[in-house]
Coordinates of C-alpha atoms in Angstrom, one line a residue:
Chain E
M1 CA -21.4 1.2 10.5
T2 CA -18.1 -0.1 11.8
D3 CA -18.0 -2.9 14.3
Y4 CA -15.7 -1.7 16.9
S5 CA -15.9 -4.7 19.2
N6 CA -13.3 -6.8 17.5
E7 CA -10.2 -7.2 19.6
E8 CA -8.4 -8.4 16.6
E9 CA -7.8 -4.8 15.7
V10 CA -5.8 -4.3 19.0
Q11 CA -3.4 -6.9 17.6
W12 CA -3.3 -5.2 14.4
M13 CA -2.0 -2.0 16.2
L14 CA 0.5 -4.1 18.1
A15 CA 1.8 -5.5 14.9
T16 CA 2.0 -2.0 13.3
Q17 CA 4.0 -0.9 16.4
K18 CA 6.4 -3.6 15.2
G19 CA 6.4 -2.5 11.6
D20 CA 4.0 -4.6 10.1
Q21 CA 2.6 -2.9 7.0
I22 CA -0.2 -5.4 6.3
A23 CA -1.5 -4.8 9.9
F24 CA -1.6 -1.1 9.4
R25 CA -3.3 -1.6 6.0
K26 CA -6.1 -3.6 7.7
I27 CA -6.7 -0.7 10.2
V28 CA -6.7 1.8 7.2
E29 CA -9.4 -0.4 5.5
K30 CA -11.5 -0.9 8.4
Y31 CA -11.6 2.8 9.5
Q32 CA -11.3 4.9 6.3
H33 CA -15.0 5.0 5.7
S34 CA -15.9 5.8 9.3
L35 CA -13.4 8.6 9.3
M36 CA -14.4 10.0 5.9
N37 CA -17.9 10.2 7.2
F38 CA -16.9 11.7 10.6
F39 CA -15.0 14.5 8.8
R40 CA -17.7 14.9 6.2
F41 CA -20.0 15.8 9.0
M42 CA -17.8 17.7 11.3
N43 CA -15.2 19.5 9.4
A44 CA -14.6 19.5 5.9
K45 CA -15.7 21.8 3.0
T46 CA -15.0 19.5 0.2
E47 CA -14.4 15.8 -0.6
R48 CA -10.8 16.6 -1.1
E49 CA -10.4 18.1 2.4
C50 CA -12.2 15.0 3.7
E51 CA -9.5 12.8 2.2
D52 CA -6.7 15.2 3.4
L53 CA -8.0 15.1 6.9
V54 CA -8.3 11.2 6.8
Q55 CA -4.9 11.1 5.3
E56 CA -3.5 13.2 8.1
T57 CA -5.3 11.3 10.8
F58 CA -3.7 8.0 9.7
M59 CA -0.3 9.7 9.4
K60 CA -0.6 10.7 13.0
I61 CA -1.8 7.4 14.0
Y62 CA 1.3 5.8 12.2
L63 CA 3.7 8.4 13.9
Y64 CA 2.2 7.9 17.3
R65 CA 1.7 4.4 17.1
E66 CA 4.0 3.9 19.9
K67 CA 1.8 5.7 22.1
Y68 CA -1.1 3.2 21.9
I69 CA -1.5 1.2 24.8
P70 CA -3.6 -1.9 24.4
L71 CA -5.8 -1.0 27.4
A72 CA -7.7 1.4 25.3
K73 CA -9.7 0.4 22.4
L74 CA -8.3 1.2 18.9
S75 CA -11.2 3.1 18.0
T76 CA -11.0 5.4 20.9
F77 CA -7.5 6.1 20.2
L78 CA -8.1 6.5 16.5
F79 CA -11.1 8.8 16.8
R80 CA -9.5 10.9 19.6
I81 CA -6.7 11.6 17.0
A82 CA -9.4 12.3 14.5
R83 CA -11.0 14.7 16.7
N84 CA -7.9 16.6 17.3
T85 CA -6.9 16.7 13.8
G86 CA -10.3 18.1 13.1
I87 CA -9.9 20.8 15.7
D88 CA -6.5 21.8 14.5
Y89 CA -8.1 22.2 11.0
I90 CA -10.8 24.4 12.4
R91 CA -8.4 26.5 14.2
K92 CA -6.3 26.9 11.0
K93 CA -9.4 27.8 9.0
K94 CA -10.4 30.3 11.7
E95 CA -7.2 32.0 11.5
Q96 CA -7.7 32.3 7.7
N97 CA -11.1 33.9 8.6
V98 CA -12.7 31.1 6.3
S99 CA -15.9 29.7 6.9
F100 CA -15.1 26.0 7.9
L101 CA -18.5 24.4 8.2
G102 CA -21.1 23.3 6.0
G103 CA -19.3 23.7 2.6
Y104 CA -19.1 20.1 1.8
F105 CA -22.3 19.4 3.6
E106 CA -24.0 21.9 1.4
E107 CA -22.8 20.2 -1.7
Y108 CA -24.2 16.8 -0.2
L109 CA -27.6 18.4 0.4
L110 CA -27.5 19.8 -3.1
D111 CA -27.1 16.2 -4.3
T112 CA -30.7 15.3 -4.1
S113 CA -30.0 11.6 -5.4
H114 CA -29.8 10.4 -1.7
Q115 CA -32.8 12.2 -0.6
N116 CA -35.8 10.5 -2.0
L117 CA -36.4 7.7 0.6
H118 CA -38.6 8.8 3.6
D119 CA -39.5 12.0 2.2
T120 CA -43.1 11.9 3.3
K121 CA -45.2 14.1 5.3
E122 CA -45.3 11.7 8.3
E123 CA -41.6 11.5 8.7
Y124 CA -39.0 14.0 8.8
S125 CA -37.4 14.4 5.3
R126 CA -33.9 13.5 4.9
S127 CA -33.0 16.8 3.2
D128 CA -34.5 18.5 6.5
I129 CA -32.6 16.4 8.8
E130 CA -29.5 17.1 7.3
K131 CA -30.0 20.9 7.2
A132 CA -31.0 20.9 10.9
L133 CA -27.9 18.8 11.7
M134 CA -25.8 21.5 9.8
R135 CA -27.3 24.1 12.2
L136 CA -26.2 22.5 15.4
P137 CA -23.0 23.8 17.2
D138 CA -19.8 21.5 16.8
K139 CA -19.9 20.2 20.6
L140 CA -23.5 19.1 20.0
R141 CA -23.2 17.8 16.4
I142 CA -20.2 15.7 17.3
V143 CA -22.1 13.6 19.7
I144 CA -25.0 12.9 17.2
V145 CA -22.4 12.1 14.5
M146 CA -20.4 9.7 16.7
S147 CA -23.6 8.1 18.0
Y148 CA -25.6 7.7 14.7
F149 CA -22.9 7.7 12.0
E150 CA -20.0 6.0 13.7
G151 CA -22.1 3.7 16.1
F152 CA -20.3 4.6 19.4
K153 CA -21.9 4.1 22.7
Y154 CA -22.0 7.0 25.1
Q155 CA -19.1 5.9 27.2
E156 CA -17.0 5.4 24.1
I157 CA -17.9 9.0 23.1
A158 CA -17.0 10.1 26.4
D159 CA -13.6 8.5 26.3
I160 CA -12.8 10.0 22.7
L161 CA -14.0 13.4 23.6
E162 CA -12.5 13.3 27.1
I163 CA -15.5 14.5 28.8
P164 CA -17.8 12.8 31.6
L165 CA -20.4 10.4 30.5
G166 CA -23.0 12.7 32.1
T167 CA -21.9 15.5 29.7
V168 CA -22.3 13.1 26.8
K169 CA -25.8 12.3 27.9
S170 CA -26.7 16.1 28.5
R171 CA -25.3 17.2 25.2
M172 CA -26.9 14.2 23.4
S173 CA -30.3 15.3 24.9
I174 CA -29.7 19.2 23.9
A175 CA -28.6 18.1 20.6
M176 CA -31.7 16.0 19.9
Q177 CA -34.2 18.7 21.4
Q178 CA -32.6 21.5 19.1
L179 CA -32.8 19.1 16.2
K180 CA -36.4 18.6 16.8
D181 CA -37.0 22.2 17.3
F182 CA -35.3 23.0 14.1
L183 CA -37.2 20.3 12.4
I184 CA -40.7 21.5 13.7
K185 CA -40.0 25.1 13.1
K186 CA -38.2 24.5 9.9
D187 CA -35.6 26.7 11.1
F188 CA -32.6 25.9 9.0
L189 CA -31.0 29.2 8.3
Chain R
M1 CA -34.7 9.4 38.2
N2 CA -35.2 13.1 38.4
A3 CA -38.6 13.1 36.7
R4 CA -39.6 16.2 34.8
N5 CA -36.5 18.5 34.2
N6 CA -34.5 15.3 32.8
I7 CA -37.3 13.6 31.2
E8 CA -35.8 14.3 27.5
E9 CA -32.6 13.1 28.6
I10 CA -34.1 9.9 29.9
I11 CA -36.2 9.4 26.9
I12 CA -33.1 9.9 24.5
S13 CA -31.0 7.4 26.7
Y14 CA -33.9 5.0 26.4
I15 CA -33.9 5.3 22.7
H16 CA -30.5 4.9 22.4
H17 CA -30.4 1.8 24.8
E18 CA -28.1 3.7 27.0
S19 CA -30.1 3.4 30.3
S20 CA -30.1 0.5 32.7
N21 CA -32.8 -2.1 32.7
L22 CA -34.0 -0.7 36.0
D23 CA -34.3 2.7 34.6
D24 CA -35.9 1.3 31.4
K25 CA -38.7 -0.4 33.6
K26 CA -39.1 2.8 35.6
F27 CA -39.6 4.8 32.4
Q28 CA -42.0 2.3 31.2
D29 CA -43.9 2.7 34.2
I30 CA -44.0 6.4 33.6
L31 CA -45.3 5.9 30.1
E32 CA -48.2 3.9 31.4
V33 CA -49.4 6.9 33.5
E34 CA -48.2 9.9 31.5
P35 CA -49.6 10.1 27.8
E36 CA -47.7 13.3 27.4
T37 CA -44.2 11.6 28.0
K38 CA -45.4 8.9 25.5
L39 CA -46.2 11.6 22.8
I40 CA -42.6 13.1 23.5
L41 CA -41.0 9.8 22.9
T42 CA -42.9 9.3 19.9
E43 CA -41.4 12.4 18.5
Y44 CA -37.9 11.6 19.4
Q45 CA -38.4 8.1 17.9
K46 CA -39.3 9.8 14.7
L47 CA -36.3 11.8 15.0
D48 CA -34.0 8.8 15.7
K49 CA -35.5 6.9 12.6
A50 CA -34.9 9.9 10.4
L51 CA -31.1 10.2 11.7
K52 CA -30.6 6.5 11.1
S53 CA -31.9 6.9 7.5
I54 CA -29.1 9.3 6.5
P55 CA -26.9 7.4 4.1
I56 CA -23.0 6.7 5.0
K57 CA -20.9 7.2 2.0
Q58 CA -18.3 4.6 1.2
T59 CA -14.8 5.6 0.3
S60 CA -13.3 4.0 -2.9
E61 CA -11.1 1.0 -2.7
L62 CA -8.3 3.1 -4.1
F63 CA -8.4 5.5 -1.3
T64 CA -6.6 2.7 0.9
D65 CA -3.7 2.6 -1.5
H66 CA -3.6 6.4 -1.8
V67 CA -3.4 6.6 1.9
L68 CA -0.7 3.9 2.4
Q69 CA 1.4 5.3 -0.5
N70 CA 1.6 8.7 1.2
I71 CA 2.4 7.3 4.4
V72 CA 5.3 5.3 2.5
K73 CA 6.3 8.6 0.8
F74 CA 6.4 10.3 4.0
K75 CA 8.6 7.5 5.7
K76 CA 10.8 7.5 2.8
S77 CA 11.3 11.2 2.7
K78 CA 12.3 11.5 6.3
P79 CA 15.6 9.6 5.8
R80 CA 17.1 9.5 2.1
S81 CA 14.6 9.9 -0.8
K82 CA 15.2 7.1 -3.3
P83 CA 12.8 7.7 -6.1
Y84 CA 12.1 4.5 -8.2
S85 CA 14.2 2.6 -5.6
F86 CA 12.1 -0.6 -5.3
I87 CA 11.3 -1.4 -8.7
F88 CA 14.8 -0.3 -10.0
S89 CA 16.6 -2.3 -7.6
L90 CA 14.1 -5.3 -8.0
A91 CA 14.6 -5.1 -12.0
A92 CA 18.2 -4.8 -11.6
T93 CA 18.7 -7.8 -9.4
V94 CA 16.1 -9.7 -11.4
L95 CA 18.3 -9.1 -14.6
V96 CA 21.8 -9.7 -13.2
S97 CA 20.5 -12.7 -11.5
F98 CA 19.2 -14.2 -14.9
L99 CA 22.5 -13.2 -16.4
F100 CA 24.5 -15.0 -13.7
L101 CA 22.1 -17.9 -13.9
Y102 CA 22.6 -18.3 -17.5
Q103 CA 26.4 -18.1 -17.1
Y104 CA 26.4 -20.4 -14.3
T105 CA 24.6 -23.2 -16.1
S106 CA 25.9 -22.7 -19.7
S107 CA 29.5 -21.3 -19.6
S108 CA 32.5 -21.9 -17.8
V109 CA 33.0 -18.2 -16.7
N110 CA 33.2 -18.1 -13.0
D111 CA 33.8 -14.7 -12.2
Q112 CA 31.7 -13.5 -9.4
I113 CA 29.2 -10.9 -9.9
V114 CA 29.1 -8.1 -7.5
P115 CA 25.7 -7.5 -6.1
I116 CA 23.8 -4.4 -7.4
T117 CA 22.9 -2.7 -4.2
I118 CA 22.9 -3.2 -0.5
D119 CA 20.6 -0.4 0.2
L120 CA 17.4 -2.4 0.0
P121 CA 14.4 -0.4 0.0
I122 CA 11.0 -1.5 1.6
I123 CA 8.1 -2.4 -0.6
E124 CA 7.0 0.8 -2.3
Q125 CA 3.8 1.1 -4.1
K126 CA 4.4 2.9 -7.3
F127 CA 1.7 2.2 -9.6
V128 CA 2.0 3.2 -13.2
T129 CA -0.5 3.8 -16.1
L130 CA 1.3 1.9 -18.8
E131 CA 0.3 2.9 -22.5
S132 CA -0.7 0.5 -25.2
K133 CA 2.7 -0.4 -26.2
E134 CA 3.6 -1.7 -22.8
L135 CA 0.3 -3.4 -22.2
D136 CA 1.1 -5.6 -25.2
A137 CA 3.6 -7.1 -23.1
L138 CA 1.2 -7.8 -20.4
D139 CA -1.6 -9.1 -22.8
W140 CA 0.9 -11.5 -24.3
L141 CA 2.0 -12.7 -20.9
S142 CA -1.6 -13.4 -19.8
Q143 CA -2.2 -15.2 -23.1
V144 CA 0.6 -17.7 -22.6
Q145 CA 0.1 -18.4 -19.0
E146 CA -0.4 -22.0 -18.3
S147 CA -3.6 -23.1 -17.2
N148 CA -2.0 -24.0 -13.7
G149 CA -1.0 -20.3 -13.4
S150 CA 2.7 -20.9 -14.3
W151 CA 5.0 -19.7 -17.2
V152 CA 6.8 -22.3 -18.8
G153 CA 9.6 -21.5 -21.2
D154 CA 10.4 -23.7 -24.2
E155 CA 13.9 -25.3 -23.9
W156 CA 14.4 -23.2 -20.7
G157 CA 15.8 -26.1 -18.7
E158 CA 14.9 -29.6 -19.2
N159 CA 13.6 -30.0 -15.8
N160 CA 11.4 -27.1 -15.4
Q161 CA 14.1 -25.4 -13.3
Y162 CA 13.0 -22.0 -14.6
T163 CA 9.4 -22.3 -14.0
I164 CA 9.3 -20.7 -10.6
G165 CA 11.7 -17.9 -11.5
L166 CA 9.8 -17.1 -14.8
T167 CA 6.5 -17.3 -13.0
C168 CA 7.6 -15.0 -10.2
L169 CA 9.1 -12.5 -12.7
S170 CA 5.8 -12.5 -14.6
L171 CA 4.0 -12.1 -11.3
L172 CA 6.2 -9.1 -10.5
A173 CA 5.4 -7.6 -13.9
F174 CA 1.7 -7.5 -13.0
A175 CA 2.2 -6.5 -9.6
S176 CA 4.2 -3.4 -11.0
I177 CA 1.0 -1.8 -12.4
D178 CA -2.1 -0.4 -11.1
L179 CA -4.4 -3.4 -11.5
N180 CA -7.5 -1.3 -10.6
N181 CA -6.9 0.6 -13.7
N182 CA -6.6 -2.2 -16.1
N183 CA -8.8 -5.0 -17.0
E184 CA -9.7 -8.0 -14.9
M185 CA -7.8 -10.4 -17.1
Y186 CA -4.5 -9.1 -15.3
L187 CA -6.0 -9.3 -12.1
N188 CA -6.9 -13.0 -12.7
T189 CA -3.6 -13.6 -14.2
L190 CA -1.9 -12.3 -11.0
K191 CA -4.1 -14.6 -8.8
K192 CA -3.6 -17.5 -10.8
A193 CA 0.2 -17.1 -10.7
T194 CA 0.2 -16.4 -7.0
Q195 CA -1.9 -19.7 -6.4
F196 CA 0.6 -21.5 -8.5
I197 CA 3.4 -20.4 -6.5
L198 CA 1.8 -21.1 -3.4
S199 CA 0.8 -24.6 -4.4
A200 CA 4.4 -25.1 -5.2
Q201 CA 5.6 -24.5 -1.8
N202 CA 7.1 -27.6 0.0
Q203 CA 6.6 -28.4 3.6
N204 CA 9.8 -27.0 4.6
G205 CA 9.0 -23.6 3.1
S206 CA 10.9 -23.9 -0.2
F207 CA 9.4 -23.3 -3.5
S208 CA 11.6 -25.1 -6.0
Q209 CA 10.9 -28.4 -7.7
N210 CA 14.5 -28.5 -8.6
A211 CA 17.1 -28.7 -5.8
E212 CA 19.8 -27.2 -8.0
Y213 CA 18.1 -23.9 -8.1
Q214 CA 16.6 -24.0 -4.8
L215 CA 17.5 -20.9 -3.3
Y216 CA 17.7 -18.9 -6.2
N217 CA 14.0 -19.7 -6.7
Q218 CA 13.4 -19.2 -3.2
G219 CA 14.4 -15.6 -3.1
I220 CA 12.7 -14.7 -6.3
A221 CA 9.5 -16.2 -5.1
T222 CA 9.6 -14.6 -1.7
V223 CA 10.0 -11.2 -3.1
A224 CA 7.1 -11.8 -5.5
L225 CA 4.9 -13.1 -2.7
F226 CA 5.6 -10.1 -0.6
K227 CA 4.8 -7.7 -3.4
V228 CA 1.6 -9.5 -4.0
N229 CA 0.9 -9.6 -0.4
Y230 CA 1.2 -6.0 -0.1
L231 CA -1.2 -5.5 -3.1
I232 CA -3.9 -8.0 -1.9
P233 CA -3.1 -9.3 1.5
Q234 CA -5.8 -12.1 1.4
L235 CA -4.1 -13.6 -1.7
V236 CA -1.0 -14.6 0.4
P237 CA -1.4 -16.5 3.8
R238 CA 1.3 -15.1 6.3
E239 CA 2.0 -18.6 7.2
A240 CA 3.3 -19.2 3.7
L241 CA 5.7 -16.2 4.0
K242 CA 6.6 -17.4 7.6
K243 CA 7.8 -20.8 6.3
S244 CA 9.7 -19.3 3.5
I245 CA 11.5 -17.0 5.6
N246 CA 12.1 -19.8 8.1
F247 CA 13.6 -21.7 5.2
I248 CA 15.7 -19.0 4.2
N249 CA 17.3 -18.4 7.7
S250 CA 17.8 -22.2 7.8
C251 CA 19.9 -22.0 4.7
Q252 CA 22.2 -18.9 5.5
N253 CA 26.0 -19.7 5.3
K254 CA 28.2 -18.8 8.2
S255 CA 29.6 -16.2 5.9
G256 CA 26.3 -14.5 5.7
G257 CA 25.4 -15.3 2.2
W258 CA 23.5 -18.1 0.4
S259 CA 24.5 -20.7 -2.2
Y260 CA 22.3 -21.9 -5.2
H261 CA 21.2 -24.6 -2.9
Q262 CA 21.8 -25.5 0.6
D263 CA 24.5 -28.3 0.2
L264 CA 26.9 -25.8 -1.7
A265 CA 29.5 -24.2 0.7
T266 CA 30.3 -21.1 -1.5
A267 CA 27.7 -18.2 -1.2
N268 CA 26.6 -16.5 -4.4
S269 CA 26.0 -13.0 -4.7
S270 CA 23.1 -13.1 -7.2
V271 CA 21.0 -15.7 -5.1
S272 CA 22.0 -13.8 -1.9
I273 CA 20.6 -10.4 -3.2
Y274 CA 17.1 -11.9 -3.4
L275 CA 17.2 -13.6 -0.2
I276 CA 18.5 -10.4 1.7
K277 CA 15.7 -8.6 0.0
S278 CA 13.3 -11.3 1.2
L279 CA 14.5 -10.8 4.9
Q280 CA 14.3 -7.0 4.6
L281 CA 10.6 -7.2 3.3
A282 CA 10.0 -9.8 6.1
K283 CA 11.2 -7.3 8.5
E284 CA 9.2 -4.4 7.1
N285 CA 6.2 -6.7 7.5
G286 CA 6.6 -7.4 11.2
F287 CA 8.7 -10.5 11.2
I288 CA 11.1 -10.4 14.0
D289 CA 14.6 -11.5 15.0
L290 CA 16.0 -10.8 11.5
D291 CA 18.3 -7.9 12.1
E292 CA 21.5 -10.0 13.0
R293 CA 20.9 -12.2 9.7
I294 CA 20.5 -9.2 7.5
N295 CA 23.6 -7.4 9.2
T296 CA 25.7 -10.4 8.6
S297 CA 24.6 -10.8 4.9
L298 CA 25.2 -7.1 4.2
I299 CA 28.8 -7.3 5.6
W300 CA 29.3 -10.3 3.3
V301 CA 28.1 -8.3 0.2
K302 CA 30.4 -5.4 1.0
N303 CA 33.4 -7.8 1.5
L304 CA 32.9 -9.0 -1.9
I305 CA 33.0 -5.6 -3.3
S306 CA 36.0 -4.4 -1.5
K307 CA 38.2 -7.4 -2.3
N308 CA 37.2 -7.5 -6.0
D309 CA 38.4 -4.9 -8.5
S310 CA 36.2 -6.4 -11.1
V311 CA 32.6 -5.8 -11.3
S312 CA 31.7 -7.7 -14.3
Y313 CA 32.1 -11.0 -16.0
R314 CA 34.8 -9.5 -18.2
N315 CA 36.9 -6.3 -18.5
A316 CA 35.1 -3.2 -18.8
N317 CA 36.5 -1.7 -21.6
V318 CA 34.2 -2.1 -24.4
S319 CA 31.0 -0.2 -25.5
L320 CA 28.2 0.0 -23.3
F321 CA 26.1 -1.5 -26.2
D322 CA 28.1 -4.7 -25.8
Q323 CA 26.1 -7.0 -23.5
N324 CA 29.0 -8.2 -21.5
I325 CA 29.3 -4.8 -20.1
M326 CA 25.6 -4.4 -19.4
P327 CA 26.0 -5.8 -15.8
V328 CA 28.6 -3.3 -15.0
G329 CA 26.6 -0.4 -16.1
S330 CA 23.5 -1.8 -14.3
K331 CA 25.3 -2.4 -11.1
I332 CA 27.0 1.1 -11.3
S333 CA 23.6 2.7 -11.9
Q334 CA 22.2 0.9 -8.9
L335 CA 25.0 1.4 -6.4
N336 CA 24.5 4.1 -3.8
E337 CA 27.0 6.9 -3.5
N338 CA 28.9 5.2 -0.4
M339 CA 29.5 2.2 -2.5
L340 CA 30.3 4.1 -5.6
S341 CA 33.4 5.7 -3.7
D342 CA 35.0 2.5 -4.1
I343 CA 34.5 2.4 -7.7
D344 CA 37.2 4.0 -10.2
I345 CA 36.0 7.4 -11.1
E346 CA 37.2 6.6 -14.7
F347 CA 34.6 4.0 -14.9
K348 CA 32.2 6.6 -14.1
I349 CA 33.5 8.8 -16.9
K350 CA 33.2 6.0 -19.3
F351 CA 29.8 5.2 -18.2
Q352 CA 28.8 8.5 -19.0
E353 CA 30.6 8.7 -22.3
N354 CA 28.8 5.6 -23.5
L355 CA 25.4 6.9 -22.7
E356 CA 26.1 10.0 -24.5
R357 CA 27.2 7.9 -27.7
I358 CA 23.8 6.0 -27.2
A359 CA 22.0 9.1 -27.0
L360 CA 23.3 10.2 -30.6
E361 CA 21.7 7.0 -31.9
P362 CA 18.2 7.2 -30.8
E363 CA 16.9 4.8 -33.7
K364 CA 19.2 1.9 -32.8
K365 CA 17.4 -1.2 -31.9
L366 CA 17.9 -2.2 -28.3
N367 CA 17.9 -5.8 -27.1
Y368 CA 16.5 -6.3 -23.6
Y369 CA 19.9 -6.0 -21.9
Q370 CA 20.5 -2.7 -23.4
F371 CA 16.8 -1.8 -22.7
Y372 CA 17.1 -2.5 -19.1
L373 CA 20.7 -1.0 -18.8
L374 CA 19.4 2.3 -20.1
T375 CA 16.3 2.4 -17.8
S376 CA 18.5 1.9 -14.8
S377 CA 21.3 4.3 -16.0
I378 CA 18.8 7.2 -15.8
K379 CA 18.6 7.2 -12.2
K380 CA 22.3 7.3 -11.9
L381 CA 22.7 10.0 -14.6
K382 CA 20.3 12.0 -12.3
E383 CA 22.3 11.4 -9.2
M384 CA 25.3 12.5 -11.2
R385 CA 23.4 15.7 -12.1
Q386 CA 23.4 14.9 -15.8
F387 CA 19.8 15.7 -16.4
Q388 CA 20.1 16.7 -20.1
L389 CA 21.6 13.3 -20.8
A390 CA 19.0 11.4 -18.5
K391 CA 16.2 13.1 -20.6
K392 CA 17.6 12.0 -23.8
I393 CA 18.0 8.6 -22.7
E394 CA 14.4 8.5 -21.3
A395 CA 13.1 9.9 -24.6
I396 CA 15.0 6.9 -26.4
L397 CA 13.2 4.4 -24.3
T398 CA 9.7 5.9 -24.3
N399 CA 9.8 6.3 -28.0
K400 CA 10.6 2.5 -28.7
P401 CA 7.7 0.8 -30.6
N402 CA 6.0 -2.3 -29.3
V403 CA 8.4 -3.4 -26.7
S404 CA 7.6 -7.0 -26.3
N405 CA 7.7 -7.7 -30.1
Q406 CA 10.9 -5.8 -30.3
L407 CA 12.5 -7.7 -27.4
A408 CA 11.1 -10.9 -28.3
D409 CA 12.5 -11.4 -31.7
G410 CA 14.9 -13.7 -30.6
K411 CA 17.6 -12.3 -32.8
N412 CA 19.9 -10.9 -30.1
H413 CA 19.7 -13.7 -27.6
K414 CA 19.3 -17.2 -29.1
Q415 CA 21.5 -18.3 -26.2
Y416 CA 18.5 -18.3 -24.0
G417 CA 16.6 -21.1 -26.1
K418 CA 13.5 -20.6 -28.2
I419 CA 11.3 -17.7 -28.4
T420 CA 8.9 -18.5 -25.7
G421 CA 11.3 -18.7 -23.0
N422 CA 12.9 -15.4 -24.1
R423 CA 9.6 -13.6 -24.7
I424 CA 8.4 -14.6 -21.3
Y425 CA 11.5 -13.1 -19.8
S426 CA 11.6 -10.1 -22.0
A427 CA 8.1 -9.1 -21.5
A428 CA 8.1 -9.3 -17.8
M429 CA 11.4 -7.4 -17.7
A430 CA 10.1 -4.8 -20.2
T431 CA 7.2 -4.2 -18.0
I432 CA 9.1 -4.1 -14.8
S433 CA 11.7 -1.6 -16.5
I434 CA 9.1 0.7 -17.9
A435 CA 7.2 0.6 -14.8
S436 CA 10.2 1.9 -12.9
L437 CA 10.6 4.8 -15.4
N438 CA 7.1 6.3 -14.6

């Protein structure tokens, strides 16, 4: 999980604003894994689409670099752009009347190489938890993804999604409840 | 706390360490008296553990380069697109600079060389996958690299004055290819060469062991280090680049150009091209307050061209195969359209006619001058919309066998000393040239 506490990255962004390519490279290196996973769980149908969305996000970050104000954490700025990129992507897919969720995730689930650990009767299996996650609506899944896979605190999620902290808490609560229900009932369809 | 209806929200905040210490304490008190709540907590802890067990996939190292390349492409596509621009202009400057260096040191010819281009591009990653014949050159360069990371040419200067230049050219050759797709030997070669260059840097930021060629070496070393820094940032400390740029700034003449060394009053175009390029790369990498220096130097370059109707050492009335005319063709190939308007249209026609003649002799052996000239000519032919001719020339170059051996036979360029010096230069130039074609 990416460590977002480092203030150095603010300096990278400020340097990027002045045209420092090395600084921008550091930002890409630090955040590319996180963004890939973000889109993997949120939007993309294929690995290629994940990469395209990450590419598009970094492109926008570069284009909008002047808009970044050091008062905000870089991660907040970056994931807000990522989220909007994802929303645009979903909107486009909807216009094309194409199912936009789960494609890549389904491929991921079919790949059983990563599903062996913790597959015991006492624990939820990894395979089941991933299927359950896929069943969640976007609004709920995103808080789980940002918390568990991106390591954000509630307040940071609130900042990125531009919603009140209380809403994050309630969405997180509902998401966890639904996940638990899906897992208990094995309701993954 | 609102007890019952919010209990799950409280539990989840507790698990996520998002509740206050006071709330945590209250919640723990509830757990003491409500076994049912404890069961719910256990369920969510199980879910929490399961969620945390989901693996996070890592992207490949190549992905960073892929992302940055696309952004660079995007940036460059917005103003004017210049395919091959970096490597072409780099290779051209390298070649002409060496030609000039040779003339400067070994002949009495004092004609001034007009710089190749003033439209200096930013660093662009243009990785190529070289075929085996091209890799021969790199293999050979790796083998003859000195243990300290440098390349030293036999009889190429009695005082090692070419060592920095040869090492940086070789370094540029390795930095022109996709190291991720080639063997580790190349990467080690690049690292050793970079370390050598860095270790050669003096306290004042200069790189040369030899004052006579101080600024020539400074330019080529700085360009090479910026290129490596772009590839593997951790290899080149920013401080080293900063010192080098400061040194370059301190040596700029009032005219805007630079001489071979700081004590000379007359600026030299070949030396200056590298130093202008260094400043432009520095600017692209976040160094500030360079605009005025760069603009002054470009004005100096433009003045050179406008007042000089000769663009070569000698008259440009001989075959393109003649190495004396090679710098002319090379420079013509690199000049942008604005600058070309200053050049006699008859010369452009002659240029094209010569290339057509070469296209009729695809089997003719080329020396490295001609090899590079043809490489750089392709771009210009395409700009002139001579696509068929460009294709023919490209075919000639790509069908040449074993570039390094062919170029390194020493037969055509004895004037550069014994084989080793030639071969280092040729192998590096061949790689840079071929990389520019891909």
